[in-house]
């Protein structure tokens, strides 16, 4: 197996482990641990899967230096684009201002930022059995 294939396999295996640990962290409302796992995932995507780029790495670096940011990582298909950041709600406005200011200073690009709140998402409800 090539070194590249080995590293990519290591990413996949370690990412599966992170997903299981992230689930546990969320079930126990441990947002600090969940945030650390986001950063670990980014490092693995960057180092082992080679699916990040200078711009995204800069966004993650800037984000993780901000007060109220618990974690950050590349998101989407990789190879550029977006990050997802776990930020305490009371820090969101200052976080966005810092990201935009520092990223524009660093890369000459104004970052678009979107504030979202986690939700249960789409829930499947089992059909009720009818009485016979």
Coordinates of C-alpha atoms in Angstrom, one line a residue:
X1 CA 0.0 0.0 0.0
X2 CA 1.3 3.4 -0.8
X3 CA 2.0 6.0 1.9
X4 CA -0.8 8.1 0.5
X5 CA -3.3 5.2 0.6
X6 CA -2.2 4.3 4.1
X7 CA -2.7 7.9 5.3
X8 CA -6.1 8.1 3.7
X9 CA -7.2 4.8 5.3
X10 CA -5.9 6.1 8.6
X11 CA -8.1 9.2 8.1
X12 CA -11.2 7.0 7.4
X13 CA -10.6 4.8 10.4
X14 CA -9.9 7.6 12.8
X15 CA -12.9 9.6 11.4
X16 CA -15.2 6.7 12.2
X17 CA -13.9 6.7 15.7
X18 CA -14.3 10.4 16.0
X19 CA -17.9 10.1 14.8
X20 CA -18.7 7.6 17.6
X21 CA -16.9 9.8 20.2
X22 CA -18.7 12.9 18.9
X23 CA -22.1 11.1 19.3
X24 CA -21.2 10.3 22.9
X25 CA -20.0 13.9 23.5
X26 CA -23.3 15.3 22.2
X27 CA -25.4 12.8 24.1
X28 CA -23.7 14.1 27.3
X29 CA -23.8 17.7 26.2
X30 CA -20.0 17.9 26.2
X31 CA -19.6 20.6 23.7
X32 CA -15.9 21.1 24.6
X33 CA -15.1 17.5 23.7
X34 CA -17.2 17.8 20.5
X35 CA -15.3 20.9 19.6
X36 CA -11.9 19.2 20.1
X37 CA -13.1 16.4 17.8
X38 CA -14.0 18.9 15.1
X39 CA -10.4 20.2 15.2
X40 CA -9.0 16.7 15.2
X41 CA -11.2 15.9 12.2
X42 CA -9.8 18.9 10.4
X43 CA -6.2 18.0 11.1
X44 CA -6.9 14.5 9.8
X45 CA -8.6 15.8 6.6
X46 CA -5.6 18.1 6.1
X47 CA -2.7 15.8 7.0
X48 CA -4.0 12.3 6.1
X49 CA -6.6 12.8 3.5
X50 CA -5.0 15.9 1.8
X51 CA -8.5 17.4 1.3
X52 CA -7.9 20.9 2.7
X53 CA -6.2 24.0 1.3
X54 CA -4.3 27.0 2.6
X55 CA -7.5 29.2 2.7
X56 CA -9.5 26.7 4.7
X57 CA -6.6 26.0 7.0
X58 CA -6.4 29.8 7.6
X59 CA -10.1 29.9 8.4
X60 CA -9.8 27.1 11.0
X61 CA -6.7 28.6 12.5
X62 CA -8.4 32.0 12.8
X63 CA -11.6 30.5 14.2
X64 CA -9.9 28.4 16.9
X65 CA -8.1 31.5 18.2
X66 CA -11.4 33.3 18.9
X67 CA -13.1 33.5 22.3
X68 CA -16.2 31.3 22.4
X69 CA -15.1 29.0 19.5
X70 CA -15.1 25.4 20.7
X71 CA -14.0 23.9 17.4
X72 CA -13.8 24.2 13.7
X73 CA -13.2 22.0 10.7
X74 CA -13.5 21.8 6.9
X75 CA -16.9 20.8 5.7
X76 CA -18.5 19.8 2.4
X77 CA -16.5 17.8 -0.1
X78 CA -13.2 19.2 0.9
X79 CA -10.6 20.7 -1.4
X80 CA -11.5 24.3 -0.5
X81 CA -14.7 26.1 0.3
X82 CA -16.2 26.1 3.8
X83 CA -15.7 25.5 7.4
X84 CA -18.1 24.7 10.2
X85 CA -17.4 26.3 13.5
X86 CA -18.9 25.5 16.9
X87 CA -19.3 28.9 18.6
X88 CA -21.1 29.9 21.8
X89 CA -24.2 31.9 20.8
X90 CA -23.2 34.9 22.9
X91 CA -19.9 35.1 21.0
X92 CA -21.4 34.8 17.5
X93 CA -21.3 38.4 16.4
X94 CA -17.8 39.1 17.7
X95 CA -16.7 35.8 16.1
X96 CA -18.0 36.7 12.7
X97 CA -16.4 40.2 12.9
X98 CA -13.0 38.7 13.8
X99 CA -13.2 36.0 11.1
X100 CA -14.1 38.5 8.4
X101 CA -11.5 41.1 9.5
X102 CA -8.6 38.6 10.0
X103 CA -9.3 36.5 6.9
X104 CA -9.6 39.5 4.7
X105 CA -6.3 40.8 6.1
X106 CA -4.7 37.4 5.6
X107 CA -6.1 36.3 2.3
X108 CA -7.7 39.4 0.7
X109 CA -11.1 37.7 0.7
X110 CA -14.2 38.7 2.7
X111 CA -15.5 35.5 4.3
X112 CA -19.3 34.9 4.1
X113 CA -20.6 33.8 7.4
X114 CA -23.9 32.1 8.3
X115 CA -25.2 31.6 11.8
X116 CA -27.2 28.4 12.3
X117 CA -28.6 26.6 15.3
X118 CA -28.5 22.9 15.8
X119 CA -31.8 21.1 15.6
X120 CA -33.1 17.5 15.6
X121 CA -33.2 17.6 11.9
X122 CA -35.6 15.4 10.0
X123 CA -37.0 12.7 12.3
X124 CA -38.5 9.5 10.9
X125 CA -41.7 8.6 12.8
X126 CA -42.7 5.0 12.6
X127 CA -46.3 4.5 11.5
X128 CA -48.7 3.6 14.2
X129 CA -50.3 0.2 14.0
X130 CA -54.0 0.4 13.6
X131 CA -56.2 -1.5 16.0
X132 CA -57.8 -4.6 14.5

